[in-house]
């Protein structure tokens, strides 16, 4: 289960940015992928709907790279 | 036989002056592409210096009365957050402008949820037997609360008015207002507010205390999507309609991306979501009737269609209403 949400997050980043999943590197910056702050919020809302994880949007605030988002998601999954 | 308030007419009015994204970009650090990608908005209508909320409300009210084929009603209710004066309410002025002096008239204040709150109040006055007909108007000149240097709020907001006439009827008629869901959370007042400094003082005030509309856009996005989608689910439960039976969802036109996210949360086909935000922006209490009116120009709603209105705004406030579309001709 623990990788499902991370896989889904990568797919959402790929959808929103138009960059293929295997071209998205952990160190990729969200702004360089063309993702604005609302795009991060939209992804948090989609993950809430699909995985039942609340307040993810607040945890995503001020994060700048793909790796940072994935770490938050991994922590949230471990805690649940 | 159960008494109900029935939608008998709808009218809409926009001020004539149009402010395009390119015009905004001439004075602010923004662009058409930036505004469209973040809000879905291409232009908005702005009041003339000589126009007030009462003027817009009167125009929409006149059109709603014409749509209903009436010249008089038992009461005038106005939803607005930008009244002409702090005191008194603006509705009596609107009633007088419509030639209805002497008619009971009052305001309802619920910001961008104003149309939902006001329609609930107007409908309930009829259901309770207090009145046989009510003119209910949502009108705002919210552009007058904006910081001229704030690119995010100036891109979002436009002015306008929409109105409906409600008459006493039966619950099984098309157009009968069937169910409401309302809520508020004053703990989050700081996400959207206008401090209330008089306009004349604003130019002298510091940036932190200028009295203009303040918005925490990112937090508002999440709250708007959450509350509108949950409120829609609650009102559907009350009318016992499965989501698949909904023909039209008419959300408060907050931001095109908020509307898309609400549809996504509900798993609702976006083709069922009525939106005119590209042409008018966020018109606060006027947005829902304006969206219906503009959609109807292209494609009239079929009689008997199942319609859900939903709104979210400062307060925080939120709410939803369900009804079936009646056989009326919209005036705009």
PDB file of N, CA and C in Angstrom, chain A residues 34-42 44-50 55-58 60-63, chain B residues 37-39 216-223 225-226 229-230 255 257-258 261 263-267:
ATOM      1  N   UNK A  34       6.349  23.768 -14.012  1.00  0.00           N
ATOM      2  CA  UNK A  34       5.193  24.576 -14.407  1.00  0.00           C
ATOM      3  C   UNK A  34       4.020  24.445 -13.453  1.00  0.00           C
ATOM      4  N   UNK A  35       4.276  23.922 -12.250  1.00  0.00           N
ATOM      5  CA  UNK A  35       3.182  23.744 -11.286  1.00  0.00           C
ATOM      6  C   UNK A  35       3.082  24.976 -10.381  1.00  0.00           C
ATOM      7  N   UNK A  36       1.921  25.659 -10.414  1.00  0.00           N
ATOM      8  CA  UNK A  36       1.723  26.783  -9.505  1.00  0.00           C
ATOM      9  C   UNK A  36       1.151  26.265  -8.181  1.00  0.00           C
ATOM     10  N   UNK A  37       0.959  27.171  -7.232  1.00  0.00           N
ATOM     11  CA  UNK A  37       0.525  26.740  -5.895  1.00  0.00           C
ATOM     12  C   UNK A  37      -0.860  26.083  -5.946  1.00  0.00           C
ATOM     13  N   UNK A  38      -1.721  26.551  -6.867  1.00  0.00           N
ATOM     14  CA  UNK A  38      -3.049  25.933  -6.959  1.00  0.00           C
ATOM     15  C   UNK A  38      -2.959  24.498  -7.464  1.00  0.00           C
ATOM     16  N   UNK A  39      -1.977  24.224  -8.325  1.00  0.00           N
ATOM     17  CA  UNK A  39      -1.817  22.860  -8.844  1.00  0.00           C
ATOM     18  C   UNK A  39      -1.464  21.900  -7.699  1.00  0.00           C
ATOM     19  N   UNK A  40      -0.647  22.369  -6.756  1.00  0.00           N
ATOM     20  CA  UNK A  40      -0.289  21.534  -5.596  1.00  0.00           C
ATOM     21  C   UNK A  40      -1.535  21.292  -4.744  1.00  0.00           C
ATOM     22  N   UNK A  41      -2.344  22.348  -4.569  1.00  0.00           N
ATOM     23  CA  UNK A  41      -3.591  22.215  -3.805  1.00  0.00           C
ATOM     24  C   UNK A  41      -4.541  21.243  -4.501  1.00  0.00           C
ATOM     25  N   UNK A  42      -4.633  21.353  -5.814  1.00  0.00           N
ATOM     26  CA  UNK A  42      -5.512  20.432  -6.567  1.00  0.00           C
ATOM     27  C   UNK A  42      -5.069  18.984  -6.374  1.00  0.00           C
ATOM     28  N   UNK A  44      -3.425  17.780  -3.779  1.00  0.00           N
ATOM     29  CA  UNK A  44      -3.727  17.398  -2.387  1.00  0.00           C
ATOM     30  C   UNK A  44      -5.203  17.011  -2.252  1.00  0.00           C
ATOM     31  N   UNK A  45      -6.087  17.746  -2.938  1.00  0.00           N
ATOM     32  CA  UNK A  45      -7.522  17.445  -2.866  1.00  0.00           C
ATOM     33  C   UNK A  45      -7.848  16.117  -3.549  1.00  0.00           C
ATOM     34  N   UNK A  46      -7.166  15.836  -4.649  1.00  0.00           N
ATOM     35  CA  UNK A  46      -7.389  14.552  -5.334  1.00  0.00           C
ATOM     36  C   UNK A  46      -6.919  13.386  -4.450  1.00  0.00           C
ATOM     37  N   UNK A  47      -5.765  13.562  -3.796  1.00  0.00           N
ATOM     38  CA  UNK A  47      -5.254  12.499  -2.921  1.00  0.00           C
ATOM     39  C   UNK A  47      -6.161  12.312  -1.708  1.00  0.00           C
ATOM     40  N   UNK A  48      -6.739  13.428  -1.222  1.00  0.00           N
ATOM     41  CA  UNK A  48      -7.681  13.320  -0.096  1.00  0.00           C
ATOM     42  C   UNK A  48      -8.883  12.477  -0.503  1.00  0.00           C
ATOM     43  N   UNK A  49      -9.388  12.746  -1.710  1.00  0.00           N
ATOM     44  CA  UNK A  49     -10.558  12.001  -2.178  1.00  0.00           C
ATOM     45  C   UNK A  49     -10.234  10.510  -2.355  1.00  0.00           C
ATOM     46  N   UNK A  50      -9.077  10.241  -2.936  1.00  0.00           N
ATOM     47  CA  UNK A  50      -8.762   8.851  -3.295  1.00  0.00           C
ATOM     48  C   UNK A  50      -8.217   8.038  -2.126  1.00  0.00           C
ATOM     49  N   UNK A  55      -5.920  17.300   5.310  1.00  0.00           N
ATOM     50  CA  UNK A  55      -4.943  18.337   5.637  1.00  0.00           C
ATOM     51  C   UNK A  55      -3.598  18.178   4.914  1.00  0.00           C
ATOM     52  N   UNK A  56      -3.601  17.429   3.828  1.00  0.00           N
ATOM     53  CA  UNK A  56      -2.375  17.243   3.060  1.00  0.00           C
ATOM     54  C   UNK A  56      -1.931  18.573   2.443  1.00  0.00           C
ATOM     55  N   UNK A  57      -2.929  19.396   2.064  1.00  0.00           N
ATOM     56  CA  UNK A  57      -2.618  20.673   1.439  1.00  0.00           C
ATOM     57  C   UNK A  57      -1.727  21.523   2.347  1.00  0.00           C
ATOM     58  N   UNK A  58      -2.070  21.546   3.652  1.00  0.00           N
ATOM     59  CA  UNK A  58      -1.266  22.350   4.594  1.00  0.00           C
ATOM     60  C   UNK A  58       0.166  21.804   4.687  1.00  0.00           C
ATOM     61  N   UNK A  60       1.749  20.413   2.343  1.00  0.00           N
ATOM     62  CA  UNK A  60       2.446  20.709   1.083  1.00  0.00           C
ATOM     63  C   UNK A  60       2.907  22.167   0.989  1.00  0.00           C
ATOM     64  N   UNK A  61       2.388  23.022   1.894  1.00  0.00           N
ATOM     65  CA  UNK A  61       2.742  24.448   1.828  1.00  0.00           C
ATOM     66  C   UNK A  61       4.258  24.616   1.849  1.00  0.00           C
ATOM     67  N   UNK A  62       4.741  25.498   1.034  1.00  0.00           N
ATOM     68  CA  UNK A  62       6.144  25.929   1.022  1.00  0.00           C
ATOM     69  C   UNK A  62       7.130  24.855   0.537  1.00  0.00           C
ATOM     70  N   UNK A  63       6.658  23.687   0.094  1.00  0.00           N
ATOM     71  CA  UNK A  63       7.573  22.693  -0.459  1.00  0.00           C
ATOM     72  C   UNK A  63       7.935  23.089  -1.886  1.00  0.00           C
TER      73      UNK A  63
ATOM     74  N   UNK B  37      -4.764  31.155 -16.770  1.00  0.00           N
ATOM     75  CA  UNK B  37      -4.314  29.858 -16.258  1.00  0.00           C
ATOM     76  C   UNK B  37      -4.673  29.678 -14.790  1.00  0.00           C
ATOM     77  N   UNK B  38      -4.706  30.757 -14.023  1.00  0.00           N
ATOM     78  CA  UNK B  38      -4.981  30.629 -12.588  1.00  0.00           C
ATOM     79  C   UNK B  38      -6.449  30.788 -12.216  1.00  0.00           C
ATOM     80  N   UNK B  39      -7.235  31.432 -13.081  1.00  0.00           N
ATOM     81  CA  UNK B  39      -8.631  31.714 -12.709  1.00  0.00           C
ATOM     82  C   UNK B  39      -9.656  31.310 -13.759  1.00  0.00           C
ATOM     83  N   UNK B 216      -6.747  35.006   1.451  1.00  0.00           N
ATOM     84  CA  UNK B 216      -5.705  33.979   1.478  1.00  0.00           C
ATOM     85  C   UNK B 216      -6.103  32.938   0.424  1.00  0.00           C
ATOM     86  N   UNK B 217      -5.665  33.169  -0.806  1.00  0.00           N
ATOM     87  CA  UNK B 217      -6.169  32.402  -1.951  1.00  0.00           C
ATOM     88  C   UNK B 217      -6.015  30.904  -1.846  1.00  0.00           C
ATOM     89  N   UNK B 218      -4.856  30.457  -1.362  1.00  0.00           N
ATOM     90  CA  UNK B 218      -4.616  29.019  -1.351  1.00  0.00           C
ATOM     91  C   UNK B 218      -5.502  28.300  -0.327  1.00  0.00           C
ATOM     92  N   UNK B 219      -5.621  28.878   0.862  1.00  0.00           N
ATOM     93  CA  UNK B 219      -6.488  28.270   1.879  1.00  0.00           C
ATOM     94  C   UNK B 219      -7.953  28.333   1.449  1.00  0.00           C
ATOM     95  N   UNK B 220      -8.333  29.445   0.816  1.00  0.00           N
ATOM     96  CA  UNK B 220      -9.713  29.596   0.339  1.00  0.00           C
ATOM     97  C   UNK B 220     -10.041  28.519  -0.693  1.00  0.00           C
ATOM     98  N   UNK B 221      -9.068  28.216  -1.537  1.00  0.00           N
ATOM     99  CA  UNK B 221      -9.288  27.202  -2.579  1.00  0.00           C
ATOM    100  C   UNK B 221      -9.739  25.878  -1.949  1.00  0.00           C
ATOM    101  N   UNK B 222      -8.967  25.421  -0.962  1.00  0.00           N
ATOM    102  CA  UNK B 222      -9.293  24.146  -0.316  1.00  0.00           C
ATOM    103  C   UNK B 222     -10.640  24.215   0.396  1.00  0.00           C
ATOM    104  N   UNK B 223     -10.876  25.304   1.131  1.00  0.00           N
ATOM    105  CA  UNK B 223     -12.136  25.429   1.880  1.00  0.00           C
ATOM    106  C   UNK B 223     -13.328  25.491   0.918  1.00  0.00           C
ATOM    107  N   UNK B 225     -13.633  24.300  -2.175  1.00  0.00           N
ATOM    108  CA  UNK B 225     -13.884  22.998  -2.812  1.00  0.00           C
ATOM    109  C   UNK B 225     -14.519  22.041  -1.800  1.00  0.00           C
ATOM    110  N   UNK B 226     -13.984  22.034  -0.595  1.00  0.00           N
ATOM    111  CA  UNK B 226     -14.480  21.120   0.435  1.00  0.00           C
ATOM    112  C   UNK B 226     -15.929  21.436   0.792  1.00  0.00           C
ATOM    113  N   UNK B 229     -18.565  21.004  -2.214  1.00  0.00           N
ATOM    114  CA  UNK B 229     -18.846  19.606  -2.582  1.00  0.00           C
ATOM    115  C   UNK B 229     -19.597  18.888  -1.461  1.00  0.00           C
ATOM    116  N   UNK B 230     -19.225  19.144  -0.208  1.00  0.00           N
ATOM    117  CA  UNK B 230     -19.934  18.478   0.903  1.00  0.00           C
ATOM    118  C   UNK B 230     -21.361  18.993   1.037  1.00  0.00           C
ATOM    119  N   UNK B 255     -13.806  30.707  -9.207  1.00  0.00           N
ATOM    120  CA  UNK B 255     -12.548  30.536  -9.935  1.00  0.00           C
ATOM    121  C   UNK B 255     -12.761  29.262 -10.745  1.00  0.00           C
ATOM    122  N   UNK B 257     -10.884  26.993 -11.692  1.00  0.00           N
ATOM    123  CA  UNK B 257     -10.200  25.801 -11.171  1.00  0.00           C
ATOM    124  C   UNK B 257     -10.883  25.274  -9.917  1.00  0.00           C
ATOM    125  N   UNK B 258     -11.516  26.162  -9.143  1.00  0.00           N
ATOM    126  CA  UNK B 258     -12.317  25.699  -8.004  1.00  0.00           C
ATOM    127  C   UNK B 258     -13.519  24.910  -8.526  1.00  0.00           C
ATOM    128  N   UNK B 261     -12.446  21.531  -9.581  1.00  0.00           N
ATOM    129  CA  UNK B 261     -12.098  20.682  -8.433  1.00  0.00           C
ATOM    130  C   UNK B 261     -13.356  20.216  -7.692  1.00  0.00           C
ATOM    131  N   UNK B 263     -16.275  19.608  -9.158  1.00  0.00           N
ATOM    132  CA  UNK B 263     -16.798  18.526 -10.005  1.00  0.00           C
ATOM    133  C   UNK B 263     -15.979  17.255  -9.786  1.00  0.00           C
ATOM    134  N   UNK B 264     -14.666  17.406  -9.652  1.00  0.00           N
ATOM    135  CA  UNK B 264     -13.791  16.250  -9.440  1.00  0.00           C
ATOM    136  C   UNK B 264     -14.094  15.575  -8.096  1.00  0.00           C
ATOM    137  N   UNK B 265     -14.260  16.380  -7.049  1.00  0.00           N
ATOM    138  CA  UNK B 265     -14.558  15.810  -5.725  1.00  0.00           C
ATOM    139  C   UNK B 265     -15.878  15.043  -5.739  1.00  0.00           C
ATOM    140  N   UNK B 266     -16.864  15.576  -6.500  1.00  0.00           N
ATOM    141  CA  UNK B 266     -18.179  14.947  -6.552  1.00  0.00           C
ATOM    142  C   UNK B 266     -18.240  13.812  -7.575  1.00  0.00           C
ATOM    143  N   UNK B 267     -17.190  13.677  -8.403  1.00  0.00           N
ATOM    144  CA  UNK B 267     -17.216  12.767  -9.563  1.00  0.00           C
ATOM    145  C   UNK B 267     -18.381  13.113 -10.483  1.00  0.00           C
TER     146      UNK B 267
END
